[in-house]
Coordinates of C-alpha atoms in Angstrom, one line a residue:
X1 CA 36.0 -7.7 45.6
X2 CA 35.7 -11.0 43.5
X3 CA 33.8 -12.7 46.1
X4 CA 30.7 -11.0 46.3
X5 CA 30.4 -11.4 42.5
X6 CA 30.8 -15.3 42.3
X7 CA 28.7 -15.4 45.6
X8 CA 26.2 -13.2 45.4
X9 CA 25.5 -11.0 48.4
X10 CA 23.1 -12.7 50.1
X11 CA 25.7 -16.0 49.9
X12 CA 28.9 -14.2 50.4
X13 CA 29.5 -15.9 54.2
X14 CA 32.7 -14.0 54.9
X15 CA 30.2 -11.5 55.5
X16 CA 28.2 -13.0 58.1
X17 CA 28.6 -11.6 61.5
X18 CA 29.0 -7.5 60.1
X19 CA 26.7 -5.1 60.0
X20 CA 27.4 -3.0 56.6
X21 CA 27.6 0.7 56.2
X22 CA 28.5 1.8 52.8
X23 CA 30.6 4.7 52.5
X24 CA 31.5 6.8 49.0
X25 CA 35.3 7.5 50.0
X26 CA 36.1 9.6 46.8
X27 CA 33.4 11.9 47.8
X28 CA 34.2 15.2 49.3
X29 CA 32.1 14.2 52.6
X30 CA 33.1 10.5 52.5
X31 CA 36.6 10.0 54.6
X32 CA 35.3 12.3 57.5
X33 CA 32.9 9.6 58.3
X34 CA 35.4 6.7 58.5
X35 CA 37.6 9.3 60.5
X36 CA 34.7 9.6 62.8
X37 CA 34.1 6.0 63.2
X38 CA 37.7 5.5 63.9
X39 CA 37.8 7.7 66.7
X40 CA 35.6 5.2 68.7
X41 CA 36.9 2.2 67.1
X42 CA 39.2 -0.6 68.6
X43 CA 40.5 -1.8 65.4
X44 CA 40.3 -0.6 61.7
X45 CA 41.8 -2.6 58.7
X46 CA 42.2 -1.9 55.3
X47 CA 42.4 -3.5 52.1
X48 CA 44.1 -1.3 49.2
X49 CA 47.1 -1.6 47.5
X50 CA 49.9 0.8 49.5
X51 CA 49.7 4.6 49.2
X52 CA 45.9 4.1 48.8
X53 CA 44.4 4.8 51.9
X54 CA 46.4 7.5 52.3
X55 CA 45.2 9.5 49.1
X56 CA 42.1 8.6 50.1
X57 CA 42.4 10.8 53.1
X58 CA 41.9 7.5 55.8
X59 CA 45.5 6.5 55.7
X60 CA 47.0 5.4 59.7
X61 CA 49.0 8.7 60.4
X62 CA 45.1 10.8 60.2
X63 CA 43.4 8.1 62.0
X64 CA 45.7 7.7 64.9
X65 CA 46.6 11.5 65.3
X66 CA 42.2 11.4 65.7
X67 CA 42.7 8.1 68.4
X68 CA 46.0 6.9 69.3
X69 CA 44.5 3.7 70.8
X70 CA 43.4 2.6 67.3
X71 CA 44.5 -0.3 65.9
X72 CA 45.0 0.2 61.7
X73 CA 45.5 -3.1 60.3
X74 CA 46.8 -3.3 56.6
X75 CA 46.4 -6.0 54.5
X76 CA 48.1 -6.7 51.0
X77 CA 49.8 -10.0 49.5
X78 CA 53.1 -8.1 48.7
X79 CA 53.3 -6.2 51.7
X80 CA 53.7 -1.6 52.3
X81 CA 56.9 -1.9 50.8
X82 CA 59.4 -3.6 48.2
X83 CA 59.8 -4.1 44.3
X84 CA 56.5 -5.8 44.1
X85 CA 54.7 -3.5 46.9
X86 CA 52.4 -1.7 44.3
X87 CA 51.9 -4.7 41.8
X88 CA 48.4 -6.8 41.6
X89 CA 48.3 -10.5 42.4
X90 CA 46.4 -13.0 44.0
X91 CA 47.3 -16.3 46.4
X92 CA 48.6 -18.6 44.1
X93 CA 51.5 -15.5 42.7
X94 CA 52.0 -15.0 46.8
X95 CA 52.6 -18.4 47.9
X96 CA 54.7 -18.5 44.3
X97 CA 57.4 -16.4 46.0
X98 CA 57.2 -17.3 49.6
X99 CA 58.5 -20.5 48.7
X100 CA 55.0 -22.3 49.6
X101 CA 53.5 -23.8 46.6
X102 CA 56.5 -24.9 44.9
X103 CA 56.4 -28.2 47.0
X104 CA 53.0 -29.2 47.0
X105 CA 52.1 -31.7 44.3
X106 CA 53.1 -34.3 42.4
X107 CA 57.2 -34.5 40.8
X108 CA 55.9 -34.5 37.1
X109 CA 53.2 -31.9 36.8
X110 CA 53.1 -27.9 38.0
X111 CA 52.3 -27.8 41.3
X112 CA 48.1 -27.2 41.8
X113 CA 46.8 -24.4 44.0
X114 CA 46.2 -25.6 47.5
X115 CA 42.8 -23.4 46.6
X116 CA 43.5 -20.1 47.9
X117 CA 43.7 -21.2 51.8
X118 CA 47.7 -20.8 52.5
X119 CA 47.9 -16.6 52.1
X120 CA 44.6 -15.4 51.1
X121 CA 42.9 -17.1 54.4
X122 CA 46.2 -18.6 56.4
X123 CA 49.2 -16.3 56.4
X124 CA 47.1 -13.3 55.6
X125 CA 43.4 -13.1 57.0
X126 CA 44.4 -15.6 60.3
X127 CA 47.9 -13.6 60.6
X128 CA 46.1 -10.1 60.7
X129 CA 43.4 -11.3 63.2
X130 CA 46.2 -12.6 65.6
X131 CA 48.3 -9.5 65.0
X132 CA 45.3 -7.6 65.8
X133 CA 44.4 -9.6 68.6
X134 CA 47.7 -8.9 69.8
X135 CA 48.2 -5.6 69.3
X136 CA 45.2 -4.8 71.7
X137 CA 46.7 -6.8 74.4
X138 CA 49.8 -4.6 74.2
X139 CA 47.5 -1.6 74.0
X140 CA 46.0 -2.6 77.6
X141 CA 50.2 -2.1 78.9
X142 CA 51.2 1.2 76.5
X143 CA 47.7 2.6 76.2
X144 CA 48.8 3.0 72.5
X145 CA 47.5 1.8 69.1
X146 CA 50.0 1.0 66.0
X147 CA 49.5 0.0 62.4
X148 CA 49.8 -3.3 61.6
X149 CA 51.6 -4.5 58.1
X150 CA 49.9 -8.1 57.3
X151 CA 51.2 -8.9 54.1
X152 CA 50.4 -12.6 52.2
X153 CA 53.7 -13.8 51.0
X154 CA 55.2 -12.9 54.7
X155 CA 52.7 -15.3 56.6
X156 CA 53.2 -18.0 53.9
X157 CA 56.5 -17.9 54.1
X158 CA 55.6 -17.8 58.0
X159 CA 53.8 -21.1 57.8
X160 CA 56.8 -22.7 55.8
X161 CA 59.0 -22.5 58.5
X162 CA 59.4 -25.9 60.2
X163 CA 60.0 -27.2 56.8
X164 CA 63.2 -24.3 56.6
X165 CA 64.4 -26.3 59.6
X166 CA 64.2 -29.5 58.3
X167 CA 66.1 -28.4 54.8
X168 CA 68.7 -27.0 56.8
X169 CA 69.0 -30.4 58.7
X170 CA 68.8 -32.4 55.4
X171 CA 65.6 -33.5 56.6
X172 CA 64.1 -32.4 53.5
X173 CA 64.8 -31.6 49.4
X174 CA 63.2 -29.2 47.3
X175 CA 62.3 -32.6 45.0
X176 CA 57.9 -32.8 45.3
X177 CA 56.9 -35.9 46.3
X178 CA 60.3 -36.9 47.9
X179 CA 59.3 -36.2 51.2
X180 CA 57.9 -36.9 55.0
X181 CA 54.5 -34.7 54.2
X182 CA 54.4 -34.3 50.9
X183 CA 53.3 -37.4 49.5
X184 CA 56.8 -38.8 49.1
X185 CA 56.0 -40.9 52.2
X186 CA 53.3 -43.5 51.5
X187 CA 52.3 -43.3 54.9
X188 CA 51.5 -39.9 54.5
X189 CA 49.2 -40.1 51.5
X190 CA 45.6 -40.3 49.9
X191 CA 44.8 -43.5 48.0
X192 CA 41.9 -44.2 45.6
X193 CA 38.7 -46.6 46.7
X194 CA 36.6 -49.1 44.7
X195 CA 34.2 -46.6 44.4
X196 CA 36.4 -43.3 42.8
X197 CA 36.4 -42.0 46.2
X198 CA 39.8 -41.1 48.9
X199 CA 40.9 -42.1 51.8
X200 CA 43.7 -40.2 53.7
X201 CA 46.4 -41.9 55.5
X202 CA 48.4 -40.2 58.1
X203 CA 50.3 -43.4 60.2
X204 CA 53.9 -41.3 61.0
X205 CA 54.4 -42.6 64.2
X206 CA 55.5 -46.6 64.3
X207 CA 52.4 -47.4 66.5
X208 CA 50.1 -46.1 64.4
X209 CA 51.4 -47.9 61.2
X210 CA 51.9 -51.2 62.6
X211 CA 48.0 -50.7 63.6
X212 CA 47.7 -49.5 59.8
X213 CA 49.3 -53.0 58.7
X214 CA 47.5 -54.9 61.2
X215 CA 44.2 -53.2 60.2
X216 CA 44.7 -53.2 56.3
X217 CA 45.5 -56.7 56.6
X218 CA 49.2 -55.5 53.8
X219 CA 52.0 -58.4 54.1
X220 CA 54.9 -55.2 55.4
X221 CA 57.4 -55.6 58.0
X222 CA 56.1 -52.7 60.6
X223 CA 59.6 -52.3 61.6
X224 CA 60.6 -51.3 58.1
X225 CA 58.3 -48.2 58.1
X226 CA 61.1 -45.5 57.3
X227 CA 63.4 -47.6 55.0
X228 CA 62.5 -45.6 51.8
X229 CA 64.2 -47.9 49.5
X230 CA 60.7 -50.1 50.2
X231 CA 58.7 -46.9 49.9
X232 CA 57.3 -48.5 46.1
X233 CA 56.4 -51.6 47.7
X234 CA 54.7 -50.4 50.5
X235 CA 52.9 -47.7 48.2
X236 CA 51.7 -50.8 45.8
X237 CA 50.2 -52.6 48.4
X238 CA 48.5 -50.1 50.0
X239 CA 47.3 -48.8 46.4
X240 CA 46.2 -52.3 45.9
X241 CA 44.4 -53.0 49.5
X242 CA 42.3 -49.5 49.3
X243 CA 41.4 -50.1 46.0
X244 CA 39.6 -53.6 46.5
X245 CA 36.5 -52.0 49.3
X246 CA 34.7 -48.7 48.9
X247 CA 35.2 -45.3 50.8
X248 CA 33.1 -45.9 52.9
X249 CA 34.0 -49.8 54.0
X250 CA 37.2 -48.8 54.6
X251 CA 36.0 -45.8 56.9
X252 CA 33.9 -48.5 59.0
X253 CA 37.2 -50.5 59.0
X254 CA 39.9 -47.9 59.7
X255 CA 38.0 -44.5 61.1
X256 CA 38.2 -44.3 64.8
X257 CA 41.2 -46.6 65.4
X258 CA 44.9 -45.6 65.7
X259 CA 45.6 -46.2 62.1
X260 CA 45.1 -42.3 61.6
X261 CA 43.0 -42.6 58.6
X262 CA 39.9 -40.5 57.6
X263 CA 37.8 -40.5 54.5
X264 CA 38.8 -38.1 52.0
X265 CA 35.1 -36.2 52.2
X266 CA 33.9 -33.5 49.6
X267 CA 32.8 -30.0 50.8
X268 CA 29.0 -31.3 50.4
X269 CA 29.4 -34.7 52.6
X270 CA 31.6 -33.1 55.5
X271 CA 28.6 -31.5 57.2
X272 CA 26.6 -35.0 57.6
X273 CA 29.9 -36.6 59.1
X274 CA 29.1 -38.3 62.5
X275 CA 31.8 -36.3 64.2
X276 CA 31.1 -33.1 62.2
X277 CA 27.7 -33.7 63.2
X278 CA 28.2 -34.4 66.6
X279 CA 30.2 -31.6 67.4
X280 CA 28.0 -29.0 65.2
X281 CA 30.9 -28.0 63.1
X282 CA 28.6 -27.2 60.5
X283 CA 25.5 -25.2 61.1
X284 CA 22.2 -23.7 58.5
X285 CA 21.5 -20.2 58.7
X286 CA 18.8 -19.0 56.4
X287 CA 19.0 -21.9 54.2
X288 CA 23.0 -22.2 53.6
X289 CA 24.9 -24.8 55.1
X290 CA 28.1 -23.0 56.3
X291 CA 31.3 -23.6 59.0
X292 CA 30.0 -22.5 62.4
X293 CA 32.6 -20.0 64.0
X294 CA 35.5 -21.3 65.8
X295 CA 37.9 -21.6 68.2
X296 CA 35.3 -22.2 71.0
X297 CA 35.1 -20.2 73.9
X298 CA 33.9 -21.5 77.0
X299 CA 32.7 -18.3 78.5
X300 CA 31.5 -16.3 75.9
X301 CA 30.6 -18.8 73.2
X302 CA 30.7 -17.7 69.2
X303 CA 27.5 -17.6 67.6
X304 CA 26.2 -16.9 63.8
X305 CA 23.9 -13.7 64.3
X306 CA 21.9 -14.2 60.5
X307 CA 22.6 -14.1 57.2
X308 CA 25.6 -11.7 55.6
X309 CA 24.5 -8.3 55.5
X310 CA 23.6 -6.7 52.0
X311 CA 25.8 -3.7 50.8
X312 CA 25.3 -1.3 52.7
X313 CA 21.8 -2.8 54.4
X314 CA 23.4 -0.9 58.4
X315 CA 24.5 2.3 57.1
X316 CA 21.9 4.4 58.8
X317 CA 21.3 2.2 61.8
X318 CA 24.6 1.7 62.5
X319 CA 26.0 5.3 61.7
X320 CA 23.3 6.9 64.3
X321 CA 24.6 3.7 67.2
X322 CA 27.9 5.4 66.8
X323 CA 27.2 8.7 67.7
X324 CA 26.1 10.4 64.2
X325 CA 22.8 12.6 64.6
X326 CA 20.3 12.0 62.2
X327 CA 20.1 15.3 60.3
X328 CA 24.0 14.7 60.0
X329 CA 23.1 11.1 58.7
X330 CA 20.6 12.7 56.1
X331 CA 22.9 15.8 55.1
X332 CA 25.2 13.1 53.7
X333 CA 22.9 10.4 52.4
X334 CA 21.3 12.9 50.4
X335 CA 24.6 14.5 49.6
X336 CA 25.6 11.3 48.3
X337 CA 28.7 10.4 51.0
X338 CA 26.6 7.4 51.5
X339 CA 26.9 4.4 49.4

């Protein structure tokens, strides 16, 4: 969708890693080809709004009847059913309902979007992979595929609940900024530098803030860490001691040590970070500086293959490695099945 067009093809990275095959599904010869793909397939997921696929002649019921092992993963922000099911949206109108966005921010201002990480990426793309992930494990036992419903405001809501704990415990208010993690602690916060840049402080455990005060050099009580009627004072002197050195003199004074705090570092600067660097967390393929793929596997290590594929730059390759012969591939390229 959107991506591609504020990307450009060649930059769209979510593609990396795929060959493409481009596939007209509103014509006549177009669904049979996805059908055929699915019969060999492990996995399928789709991306339209409920009902769609379905018209479309690719919905689950076709494609599992054609391979009951199959895997149909669905993913939408409101989910297959429910009063919103069939209205548009994006992340920020997801993590709007799930209850996820409301306490990020600051008390006096609308909360900002956490970018689009929590249900675009987090409770929906991560959420879907594990559920797929998981649904082949189960497969190995049943011998049985299943559709999968992956919708966004269900994994945000997913990733909120620790914090439903703690508001049934009174551990925590639906006041921003009042809070353990939510910047209401000033142990748990990011404080401005001499030089307009961040730092990020995360010294919850009593250990790791009396190393904090030892290190920061604050006139604080260590044992008085969680007495929030000093939570001002402690967040003025702080305020005050990481704004008299630079970002990075406090990084050569803090990073490392069990003061738990990091340098607050921009997309462009966190691939020349030592540890980033050291551990190859970033990597260049054809010129684009880009996250390398992760978790890390120890037997069958991940690996960026090349660039993202263009639109549709596999269709014939990649058709004829699944089992289509190559007059069948011509009859519908130049019947125009083929994107």
């Amino acid at each position: 969708g959107g991506r591609g067009v504020v990307a450009g093809p060649a930059r769209d990275l979510l593609n990396r890693g795929r060959r493409s095959v481009s596939v007209d599904l509103k014509h006549p010869g177009g669904p049979g080809v996805v059908l055929r793909l699915a019969e060999r397939a492990d996995a399928l997921v789709e991306g339209f709004r409920p009902g769609v696929a379905e018209r479309l002649g690719i919905g689950p019921d076709v494609c599992l009847e054609r391979n009951p092992r199959l895997v149909y993963g669905r993913m939408t922000g409101w989910g297959q059913e429910g009063p919103l099911a069939h209205s548009a949206g994006h992340d920020i109108d997801y993590i709007a309902v799930a209850g996820a966005l409301h306490p990020i921010g600051a008390p006096d201002a609308p909360p900002p979007p956490p970018l689009n990480l929590v249900a675009d990426f987090g409770g929906g793309g991560m959420l879907l992979a594990f559920g797929i992930a998981a649904a082949l494990v189960e497969r190995e036992r049943s011998g049985r595929g299943q559709v999968i419903d992956a919708a966004m405001v269900d994994g945000a809501a997913l990733l909120t609940t620790m914090f439903h704990g703690m508001l049934a415990t009174g551990g925590w208010t639906d006041e921003r900024s009042a809070n353990l993690l939510d910047g209401g602690a000033p142990f748990y916060a990011s404080y401005a530098t001499a030089d307009g840049g961040h730092v990020a402080v995360g010294a919850l455990e009593p250990q790791f803030f009396a190393e904090l005060v030892a290190r920061t050099g604050i006139d604080f009580p260590p044992e008085a860490q969680y007495d929030a009627t000093r939570w001002d004072e402690l967040r003025k002197l702080l305020t005050a001691a990481f704004a008299s050195m630079t970002r990075a003199e406090w990084a050569g004074i803090l990073e490392g040590t069990d003061a738990c705090v990091a340098a607050v570092l921009p997309l462009s600067e966190a691939p020349d970070h030592p540890h980033n660097a050291a551990r190859q967390v970033f990597v260049e393929v054809a010129g684009v500086t880009q996250p390398a793929p992760a978790p890390r596997f120890s037997r069958t290590p991940g690996a960026i293959q090349g660039p993202p594929a263009r639109p549709g730059e596999h269709t014939e390759q990649a058709l004829a490695d699944w089992g289509f012969a190559p007059g069948e591939i011509a009859t519908l390229r130049a019947g125009g099945a083929l994107g």
